[in-house]
Coordinates of C-alpha atoms in Angstrom, one line a residue:
Chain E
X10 CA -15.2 -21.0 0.1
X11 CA -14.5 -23.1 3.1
X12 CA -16.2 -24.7 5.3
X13 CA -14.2 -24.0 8.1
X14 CA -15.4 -22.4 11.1
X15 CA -14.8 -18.9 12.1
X16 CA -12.1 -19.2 14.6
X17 CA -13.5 -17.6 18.1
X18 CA -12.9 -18.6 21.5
X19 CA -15.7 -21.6 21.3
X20 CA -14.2 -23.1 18.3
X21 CA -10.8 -23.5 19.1
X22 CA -11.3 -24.3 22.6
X23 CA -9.3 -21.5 24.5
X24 CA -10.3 -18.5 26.8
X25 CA -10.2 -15.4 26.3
X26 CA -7.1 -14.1 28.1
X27 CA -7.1 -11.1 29.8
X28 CA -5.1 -8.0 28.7
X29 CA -2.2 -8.9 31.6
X30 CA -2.5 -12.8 29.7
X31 CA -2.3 -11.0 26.7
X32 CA 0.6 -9.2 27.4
X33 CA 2.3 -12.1 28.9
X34 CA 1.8 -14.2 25.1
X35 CA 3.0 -10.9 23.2
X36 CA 6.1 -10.4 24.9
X37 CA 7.1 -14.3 24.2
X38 CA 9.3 -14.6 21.5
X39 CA 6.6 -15.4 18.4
X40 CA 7.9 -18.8 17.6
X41 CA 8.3 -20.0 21.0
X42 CA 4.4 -19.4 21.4
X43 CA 2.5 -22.7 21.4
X44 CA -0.9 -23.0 18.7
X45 CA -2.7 -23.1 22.1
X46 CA -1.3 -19.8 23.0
X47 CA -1.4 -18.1 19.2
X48 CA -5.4 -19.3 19.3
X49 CA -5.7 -17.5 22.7
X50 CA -4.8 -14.2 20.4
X51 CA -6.9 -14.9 17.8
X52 CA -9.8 -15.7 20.4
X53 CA -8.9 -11.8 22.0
X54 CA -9.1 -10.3 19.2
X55 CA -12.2 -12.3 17.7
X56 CA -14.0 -10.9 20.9
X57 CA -13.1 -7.5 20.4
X58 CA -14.4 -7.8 16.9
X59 CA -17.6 -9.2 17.9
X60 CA -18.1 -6.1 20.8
X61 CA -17.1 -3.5 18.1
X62 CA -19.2 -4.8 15.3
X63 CA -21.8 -4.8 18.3
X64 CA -21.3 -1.1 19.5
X65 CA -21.5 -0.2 15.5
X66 CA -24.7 -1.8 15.0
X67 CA -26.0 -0.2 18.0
X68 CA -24.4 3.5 17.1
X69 CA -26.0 2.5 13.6
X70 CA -29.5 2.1 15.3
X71 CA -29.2 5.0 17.1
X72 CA -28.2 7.1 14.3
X73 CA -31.3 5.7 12.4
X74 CA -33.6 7.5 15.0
X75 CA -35.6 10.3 12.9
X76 CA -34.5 13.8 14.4
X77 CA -37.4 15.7 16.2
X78 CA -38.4 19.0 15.2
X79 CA -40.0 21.7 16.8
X80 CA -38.8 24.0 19.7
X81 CA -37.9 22.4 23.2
X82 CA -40.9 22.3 24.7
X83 CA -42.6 20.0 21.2
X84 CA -39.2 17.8 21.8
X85 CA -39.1 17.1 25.3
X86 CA -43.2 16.9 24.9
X87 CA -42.9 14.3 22.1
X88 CA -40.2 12.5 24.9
X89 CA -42.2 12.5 27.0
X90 CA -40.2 15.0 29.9
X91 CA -40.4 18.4 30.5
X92 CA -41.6 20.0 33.3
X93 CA -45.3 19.7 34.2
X94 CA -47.6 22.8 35.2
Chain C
X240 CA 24.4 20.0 -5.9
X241 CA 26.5 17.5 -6.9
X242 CA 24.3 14.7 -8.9
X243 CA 25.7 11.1 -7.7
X244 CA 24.4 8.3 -9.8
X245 CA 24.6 4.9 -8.4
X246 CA 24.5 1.8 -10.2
X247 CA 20.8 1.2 -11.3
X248 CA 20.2 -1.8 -13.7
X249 CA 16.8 0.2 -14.9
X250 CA 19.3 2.9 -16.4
X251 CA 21.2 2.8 -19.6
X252 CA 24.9 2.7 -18.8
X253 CA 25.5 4.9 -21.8
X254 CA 26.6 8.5 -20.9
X255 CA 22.8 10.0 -20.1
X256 CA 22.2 7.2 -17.5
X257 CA 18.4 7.2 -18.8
X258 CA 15.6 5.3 -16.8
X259 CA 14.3 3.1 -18.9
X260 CA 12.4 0.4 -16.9
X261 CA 9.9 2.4 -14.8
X262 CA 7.5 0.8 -12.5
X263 CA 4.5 3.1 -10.8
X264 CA 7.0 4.8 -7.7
X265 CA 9.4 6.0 -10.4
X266 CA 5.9 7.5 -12.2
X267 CA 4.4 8.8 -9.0
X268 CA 8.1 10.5 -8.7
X269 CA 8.5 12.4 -11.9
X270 CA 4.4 13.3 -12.2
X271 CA 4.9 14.9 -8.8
X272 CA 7.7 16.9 -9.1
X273 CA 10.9 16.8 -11.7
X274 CA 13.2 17.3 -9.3
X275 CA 12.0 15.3 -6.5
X276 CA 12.2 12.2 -9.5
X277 CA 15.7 13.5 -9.5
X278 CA 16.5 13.5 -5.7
X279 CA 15.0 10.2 -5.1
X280 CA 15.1 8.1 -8.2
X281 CA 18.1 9.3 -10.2
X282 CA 19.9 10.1 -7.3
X283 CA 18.9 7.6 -5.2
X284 CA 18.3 9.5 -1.9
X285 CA 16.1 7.6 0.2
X286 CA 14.9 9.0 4.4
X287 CA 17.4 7.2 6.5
X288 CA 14.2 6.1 8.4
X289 CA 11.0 4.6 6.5
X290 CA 7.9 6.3 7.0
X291 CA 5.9 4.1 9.5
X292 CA 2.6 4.3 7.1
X293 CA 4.7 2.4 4.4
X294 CA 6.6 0.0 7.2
X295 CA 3.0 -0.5 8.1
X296 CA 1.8 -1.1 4.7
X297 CA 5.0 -3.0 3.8
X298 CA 4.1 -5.4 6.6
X299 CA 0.5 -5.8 5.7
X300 CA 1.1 -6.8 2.4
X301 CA 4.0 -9.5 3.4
X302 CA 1.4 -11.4 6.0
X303 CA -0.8 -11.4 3.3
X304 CA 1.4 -12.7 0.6
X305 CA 1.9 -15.4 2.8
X306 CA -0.9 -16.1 3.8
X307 CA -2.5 -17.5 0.3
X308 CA 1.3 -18.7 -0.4
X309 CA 0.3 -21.1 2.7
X310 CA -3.4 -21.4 1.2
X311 CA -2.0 -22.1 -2.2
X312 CA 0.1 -25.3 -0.7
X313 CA -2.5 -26.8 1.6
X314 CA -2.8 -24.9 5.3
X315 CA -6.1 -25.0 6.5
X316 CA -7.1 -21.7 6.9
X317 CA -6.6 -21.6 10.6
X318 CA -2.8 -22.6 10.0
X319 CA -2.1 -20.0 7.8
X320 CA -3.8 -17.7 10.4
X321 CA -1.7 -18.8 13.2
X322 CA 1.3 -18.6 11.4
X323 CA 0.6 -15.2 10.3
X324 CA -0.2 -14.1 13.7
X325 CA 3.7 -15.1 14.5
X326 CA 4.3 -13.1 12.1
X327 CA 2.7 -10.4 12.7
X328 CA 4.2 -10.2 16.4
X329 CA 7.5 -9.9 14.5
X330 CA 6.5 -7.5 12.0
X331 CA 4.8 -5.2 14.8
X332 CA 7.3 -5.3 16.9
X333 CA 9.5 -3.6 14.1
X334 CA 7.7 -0.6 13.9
X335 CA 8.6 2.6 14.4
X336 CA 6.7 4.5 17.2
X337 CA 3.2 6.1 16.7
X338 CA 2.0 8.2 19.3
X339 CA -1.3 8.7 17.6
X340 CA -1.7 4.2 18.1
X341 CA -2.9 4.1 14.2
X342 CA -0.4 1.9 13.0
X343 CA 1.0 -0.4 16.4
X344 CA 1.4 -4.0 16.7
X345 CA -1.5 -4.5 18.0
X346 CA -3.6 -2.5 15.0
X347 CA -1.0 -4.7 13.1
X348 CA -2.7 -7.9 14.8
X349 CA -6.1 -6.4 14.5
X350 CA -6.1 -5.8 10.8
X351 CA -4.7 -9.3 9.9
X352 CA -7.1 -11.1 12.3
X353 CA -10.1 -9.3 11.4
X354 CA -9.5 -9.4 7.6
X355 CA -9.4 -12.9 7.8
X356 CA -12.7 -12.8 10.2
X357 CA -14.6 -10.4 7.8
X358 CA -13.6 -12.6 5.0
X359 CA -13.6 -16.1 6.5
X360 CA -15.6 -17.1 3.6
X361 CA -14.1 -14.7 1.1
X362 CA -15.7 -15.0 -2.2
X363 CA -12.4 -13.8 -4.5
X364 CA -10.5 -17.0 -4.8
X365 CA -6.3 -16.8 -5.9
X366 CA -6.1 -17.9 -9.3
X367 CA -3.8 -20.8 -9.3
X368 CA -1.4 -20.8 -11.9
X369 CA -0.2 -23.4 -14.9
X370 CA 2.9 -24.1 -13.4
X371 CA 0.1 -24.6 -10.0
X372 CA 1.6 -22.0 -8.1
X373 CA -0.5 -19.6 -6.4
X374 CA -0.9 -16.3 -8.4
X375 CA 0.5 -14.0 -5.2
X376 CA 3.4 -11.3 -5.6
X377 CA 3.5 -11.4 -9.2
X378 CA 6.1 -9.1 -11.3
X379 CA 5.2 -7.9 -15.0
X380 CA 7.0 -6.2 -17.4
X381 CA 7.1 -5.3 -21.0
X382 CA 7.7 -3.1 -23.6
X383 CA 6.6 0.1 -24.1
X384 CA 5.1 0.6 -27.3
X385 CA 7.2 2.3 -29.9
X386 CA 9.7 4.5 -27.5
X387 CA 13.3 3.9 -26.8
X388 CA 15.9 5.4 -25.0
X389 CA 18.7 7.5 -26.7
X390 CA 21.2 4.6 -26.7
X391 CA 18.3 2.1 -28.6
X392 CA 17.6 0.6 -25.4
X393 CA 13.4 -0.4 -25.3
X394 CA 11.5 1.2 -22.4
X395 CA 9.5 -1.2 -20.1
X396 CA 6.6 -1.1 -18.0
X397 CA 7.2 -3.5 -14.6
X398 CA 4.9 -3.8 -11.6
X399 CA 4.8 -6.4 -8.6
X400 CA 1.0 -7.4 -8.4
X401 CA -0.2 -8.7 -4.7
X402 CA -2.3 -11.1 -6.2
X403 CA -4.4 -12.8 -8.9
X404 CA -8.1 -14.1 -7.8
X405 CA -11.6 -14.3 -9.5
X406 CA -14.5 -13.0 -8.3
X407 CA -18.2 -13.3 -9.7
X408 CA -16.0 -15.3 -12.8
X409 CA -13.8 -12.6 -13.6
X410 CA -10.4 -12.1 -13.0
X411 CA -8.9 -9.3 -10.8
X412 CA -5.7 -8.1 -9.1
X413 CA -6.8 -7.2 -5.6
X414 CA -4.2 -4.5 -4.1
X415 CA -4.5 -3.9 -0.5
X416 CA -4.9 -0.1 0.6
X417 CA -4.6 0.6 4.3
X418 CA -5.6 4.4 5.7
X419 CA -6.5 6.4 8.3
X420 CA -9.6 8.1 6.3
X421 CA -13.1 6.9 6.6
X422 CA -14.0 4.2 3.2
X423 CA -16.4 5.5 1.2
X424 CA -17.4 6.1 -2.2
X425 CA -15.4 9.3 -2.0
X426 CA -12.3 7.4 -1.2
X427 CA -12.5 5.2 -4.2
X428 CA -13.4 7.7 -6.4
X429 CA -9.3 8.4 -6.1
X430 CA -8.6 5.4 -8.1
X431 CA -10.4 6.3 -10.8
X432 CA -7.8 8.0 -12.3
X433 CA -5.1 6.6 -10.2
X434 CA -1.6 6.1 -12.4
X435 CA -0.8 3.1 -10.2
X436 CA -4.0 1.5 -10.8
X437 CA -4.2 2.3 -14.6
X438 CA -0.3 1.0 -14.3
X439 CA -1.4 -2.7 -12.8
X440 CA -4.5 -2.6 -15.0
X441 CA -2.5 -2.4 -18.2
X442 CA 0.4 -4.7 -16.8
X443 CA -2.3 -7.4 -15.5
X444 CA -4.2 -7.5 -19.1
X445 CA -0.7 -7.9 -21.3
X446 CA 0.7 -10.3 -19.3
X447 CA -2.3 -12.2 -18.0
X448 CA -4.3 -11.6 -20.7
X449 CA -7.3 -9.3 -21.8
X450 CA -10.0 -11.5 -19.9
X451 CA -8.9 -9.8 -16.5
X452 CA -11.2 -7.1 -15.9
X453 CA -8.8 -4.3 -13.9
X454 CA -8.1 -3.9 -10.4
X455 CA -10.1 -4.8 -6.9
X456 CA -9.3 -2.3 -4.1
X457 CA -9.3 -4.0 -1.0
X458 CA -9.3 -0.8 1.6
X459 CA -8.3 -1.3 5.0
X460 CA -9.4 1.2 7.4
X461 CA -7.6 1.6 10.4
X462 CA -8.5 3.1 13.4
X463 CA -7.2 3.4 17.1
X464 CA -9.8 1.3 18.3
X465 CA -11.3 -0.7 15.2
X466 CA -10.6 -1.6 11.6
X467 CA -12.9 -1.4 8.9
X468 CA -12.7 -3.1 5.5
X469 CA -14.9 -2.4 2.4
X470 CA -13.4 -3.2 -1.3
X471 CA -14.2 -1.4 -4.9
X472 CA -13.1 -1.5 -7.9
X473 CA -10.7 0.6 -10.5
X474 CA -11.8 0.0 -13.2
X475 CA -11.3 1.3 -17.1
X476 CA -12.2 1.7 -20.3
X477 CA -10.2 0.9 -23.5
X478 CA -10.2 4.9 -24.1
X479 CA -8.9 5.3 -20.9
X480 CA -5.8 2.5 -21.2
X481 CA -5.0 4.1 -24.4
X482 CA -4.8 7.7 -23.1
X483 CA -2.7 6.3 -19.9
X484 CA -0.2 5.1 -22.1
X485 CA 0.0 7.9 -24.3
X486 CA 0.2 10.3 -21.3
X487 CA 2.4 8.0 -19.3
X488 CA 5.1 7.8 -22.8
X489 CA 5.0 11.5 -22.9
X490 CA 6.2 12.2 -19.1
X491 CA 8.9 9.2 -19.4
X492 CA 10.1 11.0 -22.4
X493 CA 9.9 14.2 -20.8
X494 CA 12.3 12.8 -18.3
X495 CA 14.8 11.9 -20.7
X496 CA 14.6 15.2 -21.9
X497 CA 15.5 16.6 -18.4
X498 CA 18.6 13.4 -18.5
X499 CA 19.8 14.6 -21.5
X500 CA 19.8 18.1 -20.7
X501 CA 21.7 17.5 -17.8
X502 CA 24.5 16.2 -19.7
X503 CA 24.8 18.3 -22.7
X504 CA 23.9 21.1 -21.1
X505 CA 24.8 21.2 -17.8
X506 CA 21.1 21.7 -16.2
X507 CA 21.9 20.1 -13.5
X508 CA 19.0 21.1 -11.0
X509 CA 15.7 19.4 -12.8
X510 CA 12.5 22.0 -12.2
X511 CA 10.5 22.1 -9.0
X512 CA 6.9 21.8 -9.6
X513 CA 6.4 24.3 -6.2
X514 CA 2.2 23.4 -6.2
X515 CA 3.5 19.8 -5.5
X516 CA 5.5 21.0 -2.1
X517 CA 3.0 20.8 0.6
X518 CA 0.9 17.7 -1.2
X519 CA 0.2 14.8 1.6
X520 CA 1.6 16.6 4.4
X521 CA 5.0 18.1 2.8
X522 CA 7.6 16.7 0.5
X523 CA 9.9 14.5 2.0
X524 CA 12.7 16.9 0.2
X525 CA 11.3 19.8 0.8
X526 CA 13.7 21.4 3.9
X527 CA 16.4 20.4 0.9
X528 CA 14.8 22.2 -1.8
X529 CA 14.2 25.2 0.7
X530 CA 18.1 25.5 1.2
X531 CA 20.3 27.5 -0.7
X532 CA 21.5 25.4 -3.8
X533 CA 25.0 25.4 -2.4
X534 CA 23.8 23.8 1.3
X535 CA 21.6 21.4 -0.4
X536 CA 24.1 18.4 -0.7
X537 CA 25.1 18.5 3.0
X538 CA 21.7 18.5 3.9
X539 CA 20.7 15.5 1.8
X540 CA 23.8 13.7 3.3
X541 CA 22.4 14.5 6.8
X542 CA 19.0 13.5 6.6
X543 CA 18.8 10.8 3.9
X544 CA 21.3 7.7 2.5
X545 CA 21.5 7.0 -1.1
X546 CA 19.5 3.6 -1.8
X547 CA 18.6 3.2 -5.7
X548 CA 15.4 2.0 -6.2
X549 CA 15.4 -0.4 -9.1
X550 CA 12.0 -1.9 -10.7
X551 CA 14.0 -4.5 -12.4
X552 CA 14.5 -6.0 -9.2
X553 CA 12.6 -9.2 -8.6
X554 CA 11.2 -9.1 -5.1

């Protein structure tokens, strides 16, 4: 166990870069790039994490909604659409 | 075909040329298919160009490794992070092309970086050895109970384990697994008869002792746009080691047979096991085998380079 934080852009200080940043850092030669610069990919990444395991949780949630049954008319009813007579 | 045996120090140097230090590739090899075991092991014929899932695997494993090397010798975790993110830009920059974007430098970067975020506070801890090193790309070997090779020489059992660590108080040898297929309980269920497994499970208890309790599957599943990690186990009972040895003795001497035969009696093409062919996507040798016996050579000089693969080898 540690008791170091988990590295994300708040904790090491850095912004995120944006993809053309990102590119910039990944087309340096790897040990020419500064711990300033290596934290700036681990920040990118540690924000794409974070919005993934966000979208998952979300496609999880939605997943989780029970199916309706019944024909079209009982579904859209139950939703609250459908066309009204 | 003409069989070319380059010099292997896991084969006798008596006139059979037996393998007699085998390591789980050389078993996956002759369980699969006789003559592929002959083609790639015997022979030695390697693809000029490594398969990018293995490069990829390959490179997985190495930031890894040295990553709890670092750990072991005092980086804060961050360091070791950083330094395997330079890595990492050299590793995935090595890679062979992937149109599909499984296995890029960037899914590279992904997996390393988010392993290390999913597991920031990783309960499995590396076992630090007596001699206080850190229990990471260990080798085994030893004997194989009661078998030796026509010219007296003892078989042996080797492995390269990725690491020691303990988890919930027990000890385990986590082995990292990376694929394209969705982790679940049906893609663990492989390992529960898996001969590498059952290999680093017998290998980790006689050299380590019997207090290790078998194997911790750390799978690693990568995706175009995310990777997902979940770990199991592969596990067995004492039934089951004993019946992996015995099976295991029985195909080792069954590939002696096939050596010896080859040199007394001139069967020099080892059997196909045709149901094996079109396994995981095709056999890598299977436009060779496909050729008329007397093409065969030219086309194993054309698409593959003789490169002996040899388990005694420390890595």
């Amino acid at each position: 166990m540690s008791d170091e934080p988990i590295p994300n852009a708040s904790s090491l200080g850095v912004l995120v870069p944006t993809q053309t940043e990102l590119e910039e850092i990944f087309s340096t030669d790897p040990d020419e790039l500064t711990d300033a610069q290596i934290d700036r990919v681990i920040a990118a990444f540690e924000a794409k994490a974070t919005e993934w395991a966000k979208d998952e949780a979300a496609g999880k949630k939605q997943a989780a909604v029970p199916k309706l049954e019944g024909s079209a008319k009982d579904v859209l009813a139950a939703l609250g659409l459908g066309k009204k007579s | 075909m003409k069989p070319e045996l380059l010099s292997n120090s896991s084969f006798t140097t008596d006139r059979y040329r037996v393998q007699f230090a085998w390591d789980s590739v050389s078993r996956d090899y002759i369980l699969t298919c006789p003559r592929k075991y002959q083609l790639a092991i015997r022979q030695g014929w390697q693809p000029k160009h490594t398969a990018l899932p293995l490069q990829f695997g390959l490179a997985f494993h190495e930031l890894m490794e040295h990553f709890h090397k670092r750990r072991a010798t005092g980086y804060s975790k961050l360091n070791a992070l950083r330094q395997g993110v330079r890595e990492a830009l050299h590793l995935g920059n090595e890679l062979g092309p992937d149109p599909k974007g499984y296995r890029t430098r960037e899914s590279l970067l992904r997996a390393f970086i988010w392993y290390h975020l999913n597991y920031w506070n990783d309960p499995t801890q590396t076992v630090i050895l007596a001699n206080g090193k850190a229990a990471v790309e260990l080798s085994f070997r030893y004997e194989a109970p009661g078998i030796t090779a026509p010219d007296g020489t003892p078989y042996l059992f080797t492995g390269h384990l990725d690491r020691l660590a303990t988890f919930g108080g027990k000890v385990y040898a986590p082995d990292y697994k990376t694929t394209q297929q969705t982790i679940s309980a049906d893609w663990f269920s492989k390992y529960r008869m898996d001969d590498q497994m059952s290999g680093y499970d017998f290998g980790v208890r006689v050299t380590y002792g019997p207090e290790t309790a078998g194997v911790l599957v750390d799978g690693i599943q990568l995706a175009v746009t995310f990777t997902r990690f979940q770990r199991g186990f592969a596990l067995r009972t004492e039934a089951q080691r004993d019946e992996w040895m015995w099976d295991t003795i029985r195909w080792i001497k069954l590939a002696e047979e096939f050596a010896v035969a080859e040199v007394d009696l001139g069967h020099t093409q080892w059997p196909m096991n045709r149901k094996a062919c079109h396994h995981y996507g095709g056999c890598m040798f299977l436009e060779v085998c496909e050729k008329h016996p007397s093409v065969r050579q030219q086309w194993l000089e054309r698409e593959f380079e003789q490169r002996p693969w040899d388990p005694l080898k420390v890595r």
